[in-house]
Backbone as ProteinMPNN parsed JSONL, in Angstrom:
{"seq_chain_A": "MQVKVSQEIEQVCPEFVGACVEATVENSEFSAGLWQEIDAKAEEFRQTLTTESLKQLPSIEATRRVYRLCGKDPSRYRPASEALIRRLLQGKSLYQIDTLVDLINLASIAFGYSIGGFNADRFVGNELVLGIGREGEPYEGIGRGQLNIAGLPVYRDALGGVGTPTSDHERTKITLDTTHLVVLINGYDGNEARVAANAEYIQTLLQRYCKSDGGNFYMFGWRFEV", "coords_chain_A": {"N_chain_A": [[109.834, 87.196, 106.889], [106.455, 87.726, 106.271], [104.393, 88.628, 103.606], [101.39, 90.158, 102.691], [98.488, 90.861, 100.632], [95.932, 93.204, 100.735], [92.29, 93.164, 100.567], [91.331, 95.6, 99.634], [93.322, 96.535, 97.927], [93.304, 94.456, 96.101], [90.851, 94.877, 94.905], [91.208, 97.211, 93.374], [93.369, 96.543, 91.836], [93.51, 93.703, 90.71], [95.372, 92.198, 89.35], [97.801, 92.55, 90.536], [101.176, 91.755, 91.345], [103.801, 90.88, 93.485], [107.215, 90.871, 94.73], [109.312, 89.639, 97.287], [112.418, 90.181, 98.509], [114.835, 88.894, 100.634], [117.706, 89.267, 102.549], [121.002, 88.811, 103.963], [123.318, 91.35, 104.441], [126.073, 93.621, 103.721], [126.541, 96.913, 104.165], [127.843, 99.95, 102.621], [129.485, 103.154, 102.271], [129.897, 104.026, 99.633], [130.085, 102.8, 96.291], [132.15, 102.453, 93.652], [132.027, 100.801, 91.373], [129.297, 100.138, 91.254], [128.248, 102.675, 90.736], [129.216, 103.127, 88.201], [127.604, 101.403, 86.766], [125.113, 102.6, 87.243], [125.476, 105.098, 85.977], [125.809, 104.262, 83.329], [123.28, 103.185, 82.786], [121.755, 105.499, 83.054], [122.659, 106.998, 80.844], [121.744, 105.374, 78.791], [118.952, 105.665, 79.086], [118.674, 108.394, 78.51], [119.142, 108.38, 75.836], [116.994, 106.987, 74.812], [114.495, 107.596, 75.962], [111.898, 109.991, 76.798], [110.533, 112.543, 78.999], [107.837, 112.312, 78.628], [107.356, 109.921, 77.135], [108.239, 108.176, 79.029], [106.129, 107.846, 80.852], [104.607, 105.985, 79.59], [105.74, 103.51, 79.832], [105.093, 100.153, 80.657], [105.281, 99.252, 83.396], [105.404, 101.632, 84.85], [103.191, 103.072, 83.892], [101.12, 101.427, 84.822], [101.399, 101.683, 87.602], [100.844, 104.411, 87.929], [98.189, 104.386, 87.112], [96.983, 102.863, 89.152], [97.424, 104.558, 91.312], [95.612, 106.623, 90.65], [93.189, 105.205, 90.806], [93.16, 104.625, 93.493], [92.875, 107.11, 94.5], [94.798, 109.135, 94.322], [96.835, 111.726, 92.92], [99.059, 111.006, 90.448], [100.89, 112.709, 89.29], [101.434, 114.589, 91.121], [102.144, 113.231, 93.438], [104.549, 111.477, 92.739], [105.297, 108.149, 91.644], [108.197, 106.45, 92.875], [109.995, 105.239, 91.056], [109.401, 106.483, 88.605], [109.973, 109.16, 89.289], [112.724, 109.011, 89.75], [113.773, 108.278, 87.212], [112.859, 110.419, 85.66], [114.419, 112.433, 86.767], [116.964, 111.715, 85.824], [116.532, 112.029, 83.075], [116.293, 114.736, 82.95], [118.848, 115.538, 82.998], [120.143, 115.432, 85.393], [121.961, 113.939, 88.145], [121.41, 110.898, 90.017], [120.632, 111.005, 93.513], [123.305, 110.37, 95.709], [123.385, 108.066, 98.206], [123.894, 105.683, 99.946], [125.47, 102.456, 99.519], [123.538, 100.337, 99.503], [121.036, 101.706, 99.257], [121.511, 103.105, 96.86], [121.852, 100.957, 95.154], [119.298, 99.773, 95.183], [117.87, 101.844, 94.015], [118.97, 101.742, 91.435], [118.036, 99.21, 90.637], [115.336, 99.772, 90.592], [115.02, 101.777, 88.583], [115.954, 100.354, 86.409], [114.005, 98.447, 85.803], [111.648, 99.79, 86.108], [109.852, 99.493, 88.166], [108.394, 100.529, 91.251], [110.201, 100.286, 94.172], [110.661, 99.162, 97.453], [113.063, 99.42, 99.999], [114.23, 98.068, 103.018], [115.336, 98.2, 106.453], [115.126, 95.351, 107.94], [115.235, 94.607, 110.58], [113.986, 96.572, 111.945], [111.3, 96.308, 111.635], [108.064, 95.787, 113.107], [106.659, 92.982, 114.433], [105.934, 90.07, 112.342], [104.753, 90.304, 109.877], [103.733, 91.925, 106.907], [101.326, 94.018, 105.421], [99.814, 94.974, 102.443], [98.006, 97.775, 101.818], [95.717, 100.568, 101.529], [96.399, 103.984, 102.051], [95.007, 105.999, 104.69], [92.924, 108.855, 105.484], [94.495, 111.273, 107.481], [96.305, 109.47, 108.521], [99.248, 108.887, 110.285], [102.513, 109.42, 108.975], [105.87, 109.402, 108.341], [107.765, 110.341, 105.848], [110.868, 109.443, 104.281], [113.189, 111.922, 104.549], [111.208, 113.738, 103.93], [109.46, 114.56, 105.845], [106.252, 114.762, 107.492], [104.001, 112.963, 105.582], [101.234, 113.015, 103.434], [99.523, 110.237, 103.078], [97.059, 109.36, 102.334], [95.1, 107.559, 100.118], [97.285, 106.447, 98.863], [98.975, 103.431, 97.923], [100.096, 101.375, 100.582], [102.435, 99.706, 102.636], [102.029, 98.081, 105.725], [103.274, 97.344, 108.966], [102.991, 95.803, 112.239], [102.935, 98.125, 113.708], [102.379, 100.265, 112.026], [102.376, 102.237, 108.953], [105.017, 101.531, 106.646], [106.033, 101.683, 104.086], [105.55, 103.234, 100.897], [104.888, 103.555, 97.329], [105.798, 106.085, 96.728], [107.379, 107.121, 98.846], [109.417, 105.705, 101.388], [109.314, 104.908, 104.959], [110.735, 106.733, 107.695], [111.216, 105.243, 110.005], [111.925, 102.6, 109.355], [114.035, 102.792, 107.637], [116.902, 102.192, 105.513], [120.219, 102.086, 106.765], [123.756, 102.718, 107.248], [124.385, 100.762, 109.042], [122.723, 98.668, 108.518], [122.071, 95.242, 108.248], [120.272, 93.253, 107.806], [118.273, 92.891, 105.273], [115.25, 93.719, 103.624], [113.552, 93.75, 100.595], [110.96, 95.051, 98.639], [109.187, 94.548, 95.732], [106.998, 96.12, 93.516], [104.642, 95.1, 91.415], [102.417, 96.401, 89.647], [101.567, 96.032, 87.127], [101.166, 93.371, 86.789], [102.992, 91.597, 85.687], [104.396, 88.792, 86.086], [106.768, 87.375, 85.374], [108.57, 89.429, 84.807], [108.719, 90.826, 87.218], [109.855, 88.841, 88.814], [112.304, 88.628, 87.489], [113.347, 91.126, 88.111], [113.715, 90.814, 90.861], [115.689, 88.817, 90.851], [117.728, 90.224, 89.642], [118.282, 92.131, 91.617], [119.304, 90.393, 93.563], [121.672, 89.612, 92.272], [123.044, 92.077, 92.178], [123.38, 92.508, 94.921], [125.1, 90.429, 95.547], [127.29, 91.272, 94.118], [128.013, 93.785, 95.151], [127.549, 94.017, 97.903], [128.617, 92.113, 99.614], [127.112, 89.751, 99.913], [125.175, 86.704, 99.745], [123.057, 86.989, 98.195], [120.668, 86.183, 99.22], [117.237, 85.171, 99.419], [114.132, 85.001, 97.544], [110.573, 85.455, 97.29], [107.423, 85.25, 95.587], [104.468, 87.271, 95.874], [100.948, 88.029, 96.33], [97.509, 88.005, 95.208], [97.194, 85.824, 93.471], [98.991, 83.996, 94.417], [98.208, 83.194, 96.878], [96.997, 80.7, 99.092]], "CA_chain_A": [[108.776, 88.203, 106.809], [105.336, 87.344, 105.421], [103.762, 89.792, 102.982], [100.043, 89.878, 102.191], [97.827, 91.932, 99.893], [94.58, 93.375, 101.265], [91.198, 93.147, 99.593], [91.153, 96.909, 99.015], [94.24, 96.576, 96.792], [92.823, 93.469, 95.125], [89.706, 95.452, 94.199], [91.645, 98.195, 92.382], [94.415, 95.962, 90.989], [93.507, 92.251, 90.927], [96.519, 91.57, 88.682], [99.041, 92.871, 91.251], [102.118, 90.712, 91.757], [104.963, 91.447, 94.143], [108.308, 89.975, 95.123], [110.001, 90.01, 98.523], [113.796, 89.701, 98.593], [115.36, 89.01, 101.996], [119.12, 88.889, 102.476], [122.001, 89.36, 104.869], [124.118, 92.235, 103.593], [127.003, 94.565, 104.342], [126.397, 98.193, 103.473], [129.023, 100.807, 102.565], [129.138, 104.526, 101.906], [129.959, 104.29, 98.197], [130.668, 101.757, 95.452], [132.464, 103.015, 92.333], [131.526, 99.9, 90.344], [127.851, 100.323, 91.175], [127.932, 103.945, 90.086], [129.463, 102.962, 86.765], [126.383, 100.798, 86.219], [124.057, 103.614, 87.282], [125.745, 106.095, 84.94], [125.551, 103.635, 82.03], [121.824, 103.102, 82.627], [121.277, 106.86, 82.85], [122.939, 107.377, 79.465], [120.818, 104.602, 77.95], [117.638, 106.295, 79.153], [118.698, 109.689, 77.825], [119.142, 108.108, 74.395], [115.816, 106.23, 74.369], [113.246, 108.012, 76.597], [111.615, 111.379, 77.14], [109.704, 112.592, 80.196], [106.481, 111.912, 78.253], [107.318, 108.491, 76.797], [108.47, 107.463, 80.285], [104.845, 107.519, 81.468], [103.976, 104.891, 78.848], [106.331, 102.224, 80.177], [104.019, 99.39, 81.312], [105.408, 99.205, 84.853], [105.109, 102.963, 85.386], [101.796, 103.392, 83.55], [100.239, 100.673, 85.71], [101.465, 102.28, 88.933], [100.105, 105.669, 87.855], [96.76, 104.055, 87.037], [96.537, 102.438, 90.484], [97.358, 105.782, 92.119], [94.34, 107.303, 90.364], [92.096, 104.377, 91.321], [93.187, 104.734, 94.952], [92.504, 108.473, 94.847], [95.965, 110.008, 94.419], [97.311, 112.285, 91.658], [100.424, 110.519, 90.262], [101.784, 113.784, 88.862], [101.79, 115.345, 92.327], [102.844, 112.251, 94.282], [105.08, 110.578, 91.717], [105.954, 106.894, 92.027], [109.638, 106.685, 92.985], [110.707, 104.84, 89.835], [109.198, 107.554, 87.628], [110.694, 110.349, 89.735], [114.165, 108.781, 89.564], [114.105, 108.316, 85.785], [112.669, 111.811, 85.235], [115.599, 113.187, 87.196], [118.035, 111.406, 84.882], [116.209, 112.607, 81.776], [116.489, 116.177, 83.065], [120.279, 115.784, 83.009], [120.653, 115.427, 86.758], [122.402, 112.65, 88.671], [120.673, 110.409, 91.171], [121.254, 111.298, 94.801], [124.155, 109.299, 96.238], [123.024, 107.899, 99.612], [124.814, 104.639, 100.379], [125.479, 101.418, 98.483], [122.264, 99.615, 99.446], [119.995, 102.569, 98.697], [121.856, 103.356, 95.464], [121.609, 99.697, 94.447], [117.846, 99.626, 95.023], [117.469, 102.826, 93.017], [119.328, 101.203, 90.124], [117.095, 98.128, 90.319], [114.04, 100.377, 90.322], [114.996, 102.426, 87.269], [116.24, 99.37, 85.356], [112.782, 97.73, 85.451], [110.51, 100.708, 86.167], [108.979, 99.209, 89.298], [108.689, 101.178, 92.516], [110.775, 99.266, 95.048], [110.955, 99.594, 98.813], [114.15, 98.728, 100.677], [114.005, 98.282, 104.447], [116.084, 97.55, 107.519], [114.105, 94.431, 108.432], [115.303, 94.521, 112.034], [113.157, 97.639, 112.504], [109.888, 95.956, 111.524], [107.376, 95.304, 114.302], [105.894, 91.814, 114.009], [106.515, 89.292, 111.237], [103.842, 90.359, 108.736], [103.451, 93.194, 106.247], [100.086, 93.962, 104.633], [99.684, 96.062, 101.477], [96.665, 98.343, 101.79], [95.603, 101.928, 101.001], [96.511, 104.967, 103.118], [93.771, 106.61, 105.163], [92.998, 110.264, 105.858], [95.026, 111.528, 108.801], [97.203, 108.419, 108.989], [100.589, 109.459, 110.444], [103.534, 108.773, 108.142], [107.032, 110.266, 108.157], [108.534, 109.92, 104.686], [112.306, 109.673, 104.398], [113.595, 113.222, 104.046], [110.045, 114.506, 103.485], [108.596, 114.908, 106.966], [104.932, 114.13, 107.479], [103.513, 112.798, 104.216], [99.823, 112.642, 103.32], [99.482, 108.984, 102.315], [95.686, 108.998, 101.998], [94.979, 107.227, 98.705], [98.499, 105.801, 98.358], [99.249, 102.07, 98.392], [101.018, 101.436, 101.713], [102.715, 98.514, 103.425], [101.978, 98.311, 107.161], [103.596, 96.287, 109.908], [102.096, 95.85, 113.391], [102.923, 99.465, 114.276], [101.838, 101.232, 111.077], [102.933, 102.273, 107.605], [106.48, 101.501, 106.487], [106.476, 101.925, 102.714], [104.651, 103.53, 99.785], [105.674, 103.72, 96.106], [106.336, 107.438, 96.658], [108.426, 107.297, 99.844], [109.404, 104.8, 102.526], [109.196, 105.554, 106.263], [111.975, 106.951, 108.44], [111.412, 104.245, 111.064], [112.496, 101.343, 108.862], [114.918, 103.103, 106.519], [118.233, 101.593, 105.447], [121.347, 102.888, 107.224], [125.033, 102.025, 107.056], [124.435, 99.636, 109.968], [121.758, 97.636, 108.112], [122.605, 93.931, 107.836], [119.128, 92.394, 107.465], [117.577, 93.669, 104.243], [114.061, 93.265, 102.909], [113.216, 94.582, 99.436], [109.643, 94.737, 98.1], [108.99, 94.997, 94.351], [105.567, 96.294, 93.304], [104.284, 94.909, 90.014], [101.008, 96.7, 89.4], [101.24, 95.609, 85.766], [100.86, 91.944, 86.815], [103.958, 90.847, 84.881], [105.087, 87.94, 87.051], [108.117, 87.035, 84.917], [109.43, 90.605, 84.9], [108.935, 91.094, 88.636], [110.831, 87.847, 89.262], [113.603, 89.007, 86.926], [113.816, 92.26, 88.899], [114.203, 90.258, 92.129], [116.96, 88.136, 90.578], [118.693, 91.295, 89.377], [118.677, 92.647, 92.931], [120.183, 89.394, 94.176], [122.974, 89.712, 91.61], [123.69, 93.298, 92.634], [123.785, 92.303, 96.315], [126.297, 89.581, 95.511], [128.387, 92.011, 93.504], [128.417, 95.015, 95.826], [127.202, 94.075, 99.335], [129.159, 90.944, 100.311], [125.938, 88.944, 100.236], [124.916, 85.582, 98.834], [121.845, 87.333, 97.446], [119.479, 85.806, 99.971], [116.183, 84.459, 98.689], [112.943, 85.806, 97.303], [109.335, 84.755, 96.947], [106.403, 86.082, 94.975], [103.247, 87.379, 96.664], [99.819, 88.592, 95.632], [96.334, 87.152, 95.314], [97.32, 84.571, 92.709], [99.888, 83.096, 95.113], [97.663, 82.817, 98.176], [96.308, 79.395, 99.122]], "C_chain_A": [[107.709, 87.741, 105.825], [104.656, 88.6, 104.891], [102.423, 89.38, 102.393], [99.482, 91.106, 101.486], [96.377, 92.007, 100.355], [93.537, 93.334, 100.155], [91.02, 94.502, 98.924], [92.124, 97.114, 97.857], [93.774, 95.611, 95.707], [91.674, 94.038, 94.298], [90.129, 96.444, 93.126], [92.691, 97.62, 91.428], [94.495, 94.452, 91.223], [94.705, 91.552, 90.311], [97.83, 91.796, 89.42], [99.869, 91.629, 91.563], [103.343, 91.389, 92.349], [106.028, 90.399, 94.38], [108.959, 90.539, 96.368], [111.367, 89.351, 98.519], [114.272, 89.92, 100.02], [116.783, 88.484, 102.001], [119.91, 89.486, 103.633], [123.017, 90.121, 104.033], [125.147, 92.986, 104.426], [126.941, 95.844, 103.532], [127.724, 98.955, 103.483], [128.591, 102.191, 102.095], [129.045, 104.721, 100.401], [130.587, 103.093, 97.49], [130.889, 102.318, 94.052], [131.917, 102.134, 91.221], [130.03, 100.027, 90.157], [127.512, 101.605, 90.446], [128.301, 103.948, 88.606], [128.231, 102.353, 86.096], [125.24, 101.81, 86.187], [124.245, 104.636, 86.169], [125.478, 105.541, 83.54], [124.051, 103.544, 81.769], [121.233, 104.49, 82.376], [121.487, 107.298, 81.406], [122.022, 106.634, 78.497], [119.441, 105.246, 77.928], [117.618, 107.608, 78.386], [118.677, 109.527, 76.31], [117.805, 107.548, 73.912], [114.482, 106.736, 74.912], [113.128, 109.522, 76.654], [110.746, 111.368, 78.397], [108.253, 112.212, 79.884], [106.406, 110.422, 77.928], [107.562, 107.625, 78.029], [107.16, 106.993, 80.906], [104.171, 106.321, 80.805], [104.637, 103.539, 79.09], [105.33, 101.427, 80.994], [104.093, 99.403, 82.837], [105.031, 100.537, 85.49], [103.666, 103.357, 85.097], [100.838, 102.695, 84.497], [100.235, 101.256, 87.115], [100.707, 103.593, 88.969], [98.598, 105.413, 87.838], [96.221, 103.659, 88.411], [96.485, 103.632, 91.43], [96.012, 106.472, 91.903], [93.167, 106.532, 90.949], [92.016, 104.438, 92.843], [92.857, 106.141, 95.428], [93.651, 109.442, 94.961], [96.385, 110.481, 93.026], [98.768, 111.861, 91.451], [101.398, 111.572, 89.746], [102.2, 114.661, 90.033], [102.576, 114.456, 93.294], [103.412, 111.184, 93.355], [105.582, 109.27, 92.324], [107.468, 107.085, 91.95], [110.379, 106.337, 91.705], [110.599, 105.924, 88.769], [109.996, 108.793, 88.007], [112.196, 110.207, 89.504], [114.552, 108.905, 88.089], [113.911, 109.721, 85.233], [113.887, 112.655, 85.59], [116.758, 112.963, 86.229], [117.789, 112.065, 83.527], [116.36, 114.12, 81.768], [117.965, 116.55, 83.165], [120.903, 115.829, 84.385], [121.136, 114.024, 87.126], [121.455, 112.202, 89.771], [121.392, 110.854, 92.444], [122.092, 110.1, 95.224], [123.918, 109.218, 97.737], [123.994, 106.929, 100.287], [124.636, 103.481, 99.413], [124.146, 100.687, 98.382], [121.161, 100.461, 98.823], [120.262, 102.835, 97.217], [121.569, 102.124, 94.603], [120.116, 99.497, 94.187], [117.322, 100.634, 94.016], [117.801, 102.349, 91.606], [118.349, 100.106, 89.712], [115.722, 98.668, 89.961], [113.991, 101.007, 88.934], [115.209, 101.416, 86.142], [114.974, 98.662, 84.887], [111.539, 98.615, 85.511], [109.543, 100.443, 87.297], [109.387, 100.062, 90.503], [109.059, 100.104, 93.529], [111.051, 99.873, 96.413], [112.078, 98.766, 99.405], [114.131, 99.078, 102.155], [115.066, 97.596, 105.314], [115.093, 96.648, 108.239], [114.122, 94.281, 109.941], [114.45, 95.596, 112.71], [111.664, 97.375, 112.335], [109.348, 95.535, 112.887], [106.446, 94.172, 113.862], [106.562, 91.129, 112.829], [105.634, 89.283, 109.999], [103.725, 91.789, 108.224], [102.192, 93.016, 105.407], [100.026, 95.191, 103.734], [98.241, 96.522, 101.43], [96.687, 99.723, 101.161], [95.61, 102.9, 102.173], [95.191, 105.647, 103.425], [93.991, 108.086, 105.512], [93.524, 110.394, 107.281], [95.986, 110.482, 109.321], [98.624, 108.982, 109.099], [101.621, 108.681, 109.643], [104.664, 109.76, 107.903], [107.882, 109.73, 107.015], [110.002, 110.266, 104.848], [112.664, 111.008, 103.742], [112.45, 114.128, 103.628], [109.171, 114.982, 104.635], [107.27, 114.177, 106.875], [104.36, 114.136, 106.062], [102.055, 112.37, 104.243], [99.71, 111.395, 102.448], [98.054, 108.521, 102.021], [95.59, 108.742, 100.498], [96.223, 106.646, 98.082], [98.52, 104.33, 98.784], [100.295, 102.125, 99.497], [101.177, 100.061, 102.347], [102.699, 98.9, 104.894], [102.488, 97.085, 107.908], [102.671, 96.449, 111.113], [101.977, 97.238, 113.999], [102.318, 100.503, 113.339], [102.562, 101.185, 109.747], [104.447, 102.275, 107.589], [106.927, 101.84, 105.072], [105.341, 102.242, 101.769], [105.503, 103.628, 98.521], [106.253, 105.122, 95.931], [107.498, 107.628, 97.619], [108.289, 106.249, 100.934], [109.481, 105.601, 103.823], [110.552, 105.658, 106.954], [112.264, 105.812, 109.417], [112.154, 103.009, 110.59], [113.501, 101.573, 107.734], [116.264, 102.38, 106.65], [119.265, 102.588, 105.965], [122.628, 102.105, 106.951], [125.15, 100.795, 107.955], [123.509, 98.491, 109.566], [122.47, 96.363, 107.665], [121.505, 92.971, 107.418], [118.211, 93.191, 106.552], [116.324, 92.959, 103.754], [113.772, 94.268, 101.801], [111.878, 94.112, 98.881], [109.493, 95.373, 96.724], [107.497, 94.997, 94.052], [105.217, 96.218, 91.821], [102.802, 95.136, 89.772], [100.591, 96.359, 87.971], [100.961, 94.111, 85.689], [101.829, 91.068, 86.067], [104.847, 90.009, 85.805], [106.534, 87.674, 86.649], [109.059, 88.227, 85.088], [109.701, 90.983, 86.352], [109.966, 90.115, 89.201], [112.225, 88.173, 88.74], [114.202, 90.185, 87.682], [114.384, 91.787, 90.233], [115.557, 89.571, 91.935], [118.07, 89.141, 90.29], [119.199, 91.898, 90.686], [119.613, 91.665, 93.628], [121.591, 89.452, 93.58], [123.738, 90.943, 92.072], [124.169, 93.17, 94.082], [125.038, 91.438, 96.396], [127.518, 90.373, 95.058], [128.918, 93.13, 94.405], [128.207, 95.036, 97.344], [127.638, 92.84, 100.116], [128.048, 90.014, 100.798], [125.866, 87.751, 99.297], [123.655, 85.823, 98.014], [120.561, 86.961, 98.15], [118.505, 84.998, 99.154], [115.023, 85.4, 98.434], [111.747, 84.909, 97.054], [108.354, 85.772, 96.367], [105.197, 86.145, 95.904], [102.183, 88.129, 95.875], [98.671, 87.594, 95.694], [96.505, 85.824, 94.596], [98.207, 83.544, 93.41], [99.35, 82.615, 96.457], [96.847, 81.534, 98.078], [95.016, 79.544, 99.903]], "O_chain_A": [[108.016, 87.404, 104.681], [104.379, 89.529, 105.65], [102.328, 88.378, 101.685], [99.93, 92.231, 101.705], [95.672, 90.998, 100.369], [93.855, 93.453, 98.971], [90.602, 94.564, 97.767], [91.785, 97.802, 96.893], [93.846, 95.928, 94.52], [91.541, 93.714, 93.118], [89.491, 96.524, 92.077], [92.883, 98.145, 90.331], [95.434, 93.971, 91.857], [95.031, 90.431, 90.7], [98.87, 91.295, 88.991], [99.344, 90.598, 91.983], [103.863, 92.353, 91.787], [105.784, 89.2, 94.251], [109.14, 91.749, 96.499], [111.476, 88.125, 98.524], [114.128, 91.017, 100.56], [117.044, 87.383, 101.516], [119.542, 90.514, 104.201], [123.52, 89.605, 103.035], [125.102, 92.989, 105.657], [127.257, 95.849, 102.342], [128.621, 98.637, 104.264], [127.483, 102.376, 101.59], [128.211, 105.494, 99.93], [131.498, 102.454, 98.015], [129.93, 102.625, 93.345], [131.398, 102.645, 90.229], [129.541, 100.024, 89.028], [126.593, 101.631, 89.628], [127.729, 104.72, 87.836], [127.861, 102.745, 84.99], [124.486, 101.87, 85.216], [123.285, 105.002, 85.492], [124.983, 106.255, 82.669], [123.599, 103.798, 80.653], [120.313, 104.636, 81.572], [120.598, 107.902, 80.805], [121.576, 107.201, 77.5], [118.828, 105.362, 76.867], [116.649, 107.904, 77.686], [118.247, 110.426, 75.588], [117.508, 107.624, 72.72], [113.432, 106.358, 74.393], [114.123, 110.242, 76.57], [110.275, 110.312, 78.817], [107.514, 111.828, 80.791], [105.497, 109.732, 78.39], [107.139, 106.469, 78.069], [107.079, 105.88, 81.424], [103.271, 105.711, 81.384], [104.146, 102.521, 78.602], [104.761, 101.965, 81.944], [103.067, 99.549, 83.501], [104.409, 100.566, 86.551], [102.99, 103.914, 85.962], [99.853, 103.29, 84.933], [99.185, 101.319, 87.755], [99.996, 103.867, 89.936], [97.829, 106.136, 88.471], [95.126, 104.073, 88.791], [95.588, 103.71, 92.269], [95.349, 106.859, 92.866], [92.254, 107.126, 91.523], [90.934, 104.318, 93.418], [92.591, 106.354, 96.611], [93.52, 110.473, 95.62], [96.301, 109.721, 92.062], [99.639, 112.306, 92.199], [102.608, 111.35, 89.763], [103.191, 115.388, 89.956], [103.559, 114.894, 93.891], [102.827, 110.112, 93.202], [106.212, 109.27, 93.382], [107.967, 107.79, 91.073], [111.294, 107.057, 91.306], [111.584, 106.248, 88.105], [110.626, 109.412, 87.149], [112.862, 111.164, 89.109], [115.541, 109.557, 87.755], [114.714, 110.175, 84.418], [114.326, 113.49, 84.8], [117.452, 113.909, 85.857], [118.712, 112.594, 82.907], [116.535, 114.725, 80.71], [118.307, 117.711, 83.385], [122.061, 116.22, 84.535], [120.759, 113.042, 86.486], [120.776, 113.024, 90.388], [122.606, 111.054, 92.446], [121.653, 108.955, 95.115], [124.204, 110.167, 98.467], [124.817, 107.335, 101.107], [123.74, 103.516, 98.57], [123.668, 100.441, 97.275], [120.431, 99.985, 97.953], [119.337, 102.794, 96.406], [121.102, 102.24, 93.47], [119.721, 99.097, 93.092], [116.422, 100.317, 93.239], [117.005, 102.529, 90.685], [117.887, 100.076, 88.572], [115.021, 98.095, 89.126], [113.032, 100.799, 88.19], [114.697, 101.604, 85.039], [114.864, 98.309, 83.713], [110.482, 98.225, 85.014], [108.507, 101.102, 87.385], [110.573, 100.287, 90.742], [108.325, 99.134, 93.719], [111.608, 100.966, 96.516], [112.052, 97.538, 99.322], [114.027, 100.251, 102.514], [115.613, 96.555, 104.95], [114.305, 97.121, 109.059], [113.122, 93.868, 110.528], [114.219, 95.534, 113.917], [110.844, 98.141, 112.841], [110.08, 94.995, 113.716], [105.561, 94.371, 113.03], [107.624, 91.552, 112.371], [105.735, 88.383, 109.165], [103.631, 92.737, 109.003], [102.012, 91.985, 104.76], [100.17, 96.318, 104.206], [97.352, 95.761, 101.05], [97.564, 100.027, 100.353], [94.921, 102.684, 103.169], [94.36, 105.847, 102.539], [95.113, 108.504, 105.799], [93.053, 109.705, 108.186], [96.446, 110.587, 110.458], [99.156, 109.499, 108.116], [101.615, 107.45, 109.628], [104.45, 110.829, 107.331], [108.634, 108.772, 107.194], [110.344, 111.266, 105.479], [112.468, 111.198, 102.541], [112.684, 115.18, 103.033], [108.227, 115.74, 104.412], [107.171, 113.113, 106.264], [104.253, 115.186, 105.428], [101.683, 111.465, 104.99], [99.79, 111.482, 101.222], [97.854, 107.416, 101.516], [95.953, 109.602, 99.695], [96.232, 106.372, 96.882], [98.118, 104.015, 99.904], [101.285, 102.846, 99.369], [100.201, 99.345, 102.57], [103.277, 99.916, 105.28], [102.187, 95.947, 107.548], [101.669, 97.158, 111.025], [101.025, 97.51, 114.73], [101.796, 101.518, 113.801], [103.271, 100.225, 109.444], [105.088, 102.933, 108.409], [108.072, 102.242, 104.867], [104.289, 101.605, 101.818], [106.722, 103.772, 98.619], [107.112, 105.329, 95.074], [108.505, 108.233, 97.252], [107.178, 105.934, 101.36], [109.687, 106.815, 103.802], [111.404, 104.781, 106.814], [113.423, 105.456, 109.633], [112.933, 102.429, 111.345], [113.789, 100.657, 106.963], [116.693, 102.014, 107.744], [119.206, 103.778, 105.653], [122.583, 100.968, 106.481], [125.927, 99.886, 107.663], [123.512, 97.444, 110.214], [123.356, 96.401, 106.812], [121.775, 91.976, 106.745], [117.465, 94.059, 107.005], [116.334, 91.754, 103.503], [113.748, 95.477, 102.031], [111.676, 92.915, 98.675], [109.651, 96.584, 96.568], [106.807, 94.007, 94.298], [105.466, 97.158, 91.066], [102.023, 94.186, 89.701], [99.406, 96.391, 87.641], [100.559, 93.619, 84.634], [101.532, 89.898, 85.825], [105.906, 90.457, 86.245], [107.432, 87.74, 87.488], [110.215, 88.054, 85.472], [110.806, 91.417, 86.679], [110.844, 90.506, 89.97], [113.213, 88.016, 89.457], [115.416, 90.248, 87.876], [115.409, 92.293, 90.689], [116.461, 89.725, 92.756], [119.224, 88.921, 90.659], [120.395, 92.145, 90.844], [120.612, 92.075, 94.219], [122.582, 89.352, 94.304], [124.94, 90.87, 92.33], [125.24, 93.667, 94.429], [125.924, 91.686, 97.213], [128.629, 90.171, 95.55], [130.12, 93.396, 94.428], [128.643, 95.977, 98.007], [127.081, 92.553, 101.175], [128.051, 89.557, 101.941], [126.42, 87.775, 98.198], [123.237, 84.966, 97.235], [119.479, 87.372, 97.731], [118.908, 84.223, 98.287], [114.938, 86.471, 99.035], [111.889, 83.753, 96.657], [108.444, 86.973, 96.619], [104.926, 85.194, 96.638], [102.482, 88.784, 94.876], [98.839, 86.473, 96.174], [96.01, 84.8, 95.068], [98.192, 82.364, 93.057], [99.942, 81.748, 97.1], [96.112, 81.313, 97.116], [94.273, 78.575, 100.058]]}, "name": "protein", "num_of_chains": 1, "seq": "MQVKVSQEIEQVCPEFVGACVEATVENSEFSAGLWQEIDAKAEEFRQTLTTESLKQLPSIEATRRVYRLCGKDPSRYRPASEALIRRLLQGKSLYQIDTLVDLINLASIAFGYSIGGFNADRFVGNELVLGIGREGEPYEGIGRGQLNIAGLPVYRDALGGVGTPTSDHERTKITLDTTHLVVLINGYDGNEARVAANAEYIQTLLQRYCKSDGGNFYMFGWRFEV"}
């Protein structure tokens, strides 16, 4: 899968850097070991963060800033990483979905980047382009119904939108049958080393909990295009 960044994103966030992890995996309903890691991270956050200081984390602050530049209120349409950590800080547990989704949620909260996880066999075409949502553009968010993505950063395949930092699309969502995984990490803070570390962390988790060799990853964004 080839991932590109459009000029409209480059104009609002020229420093953007992303990573695409692609791997063969085996999903499961639940992993006790993974949830021990999630619970440990949740306790760490409760000791070190508040719902206000959370907004100042570079990865989250940068995503909120890009939302505003694209025309979206980040307090109404929260980036997923922020929403997940806020939930933990409010004393709630993360939703338990399945091992792959839970794993991606852990990777997202651990680094603060909004991360999209997809069943790559459901993509149409072999290219994804990161752009900005348009007024009236149809988009069915996972568990959210029709979502107004106007002003949201959005990945599109040949058929239409598949992922935003707020919610991914029902059409390409991960299920228990998913074996071909693509994960997209969105570094609106431009921190190449940290985005790469997040990708490597995902590979480690896939090896540990999804009977995978971790697959491979590559970086994308304007600085990587020839």
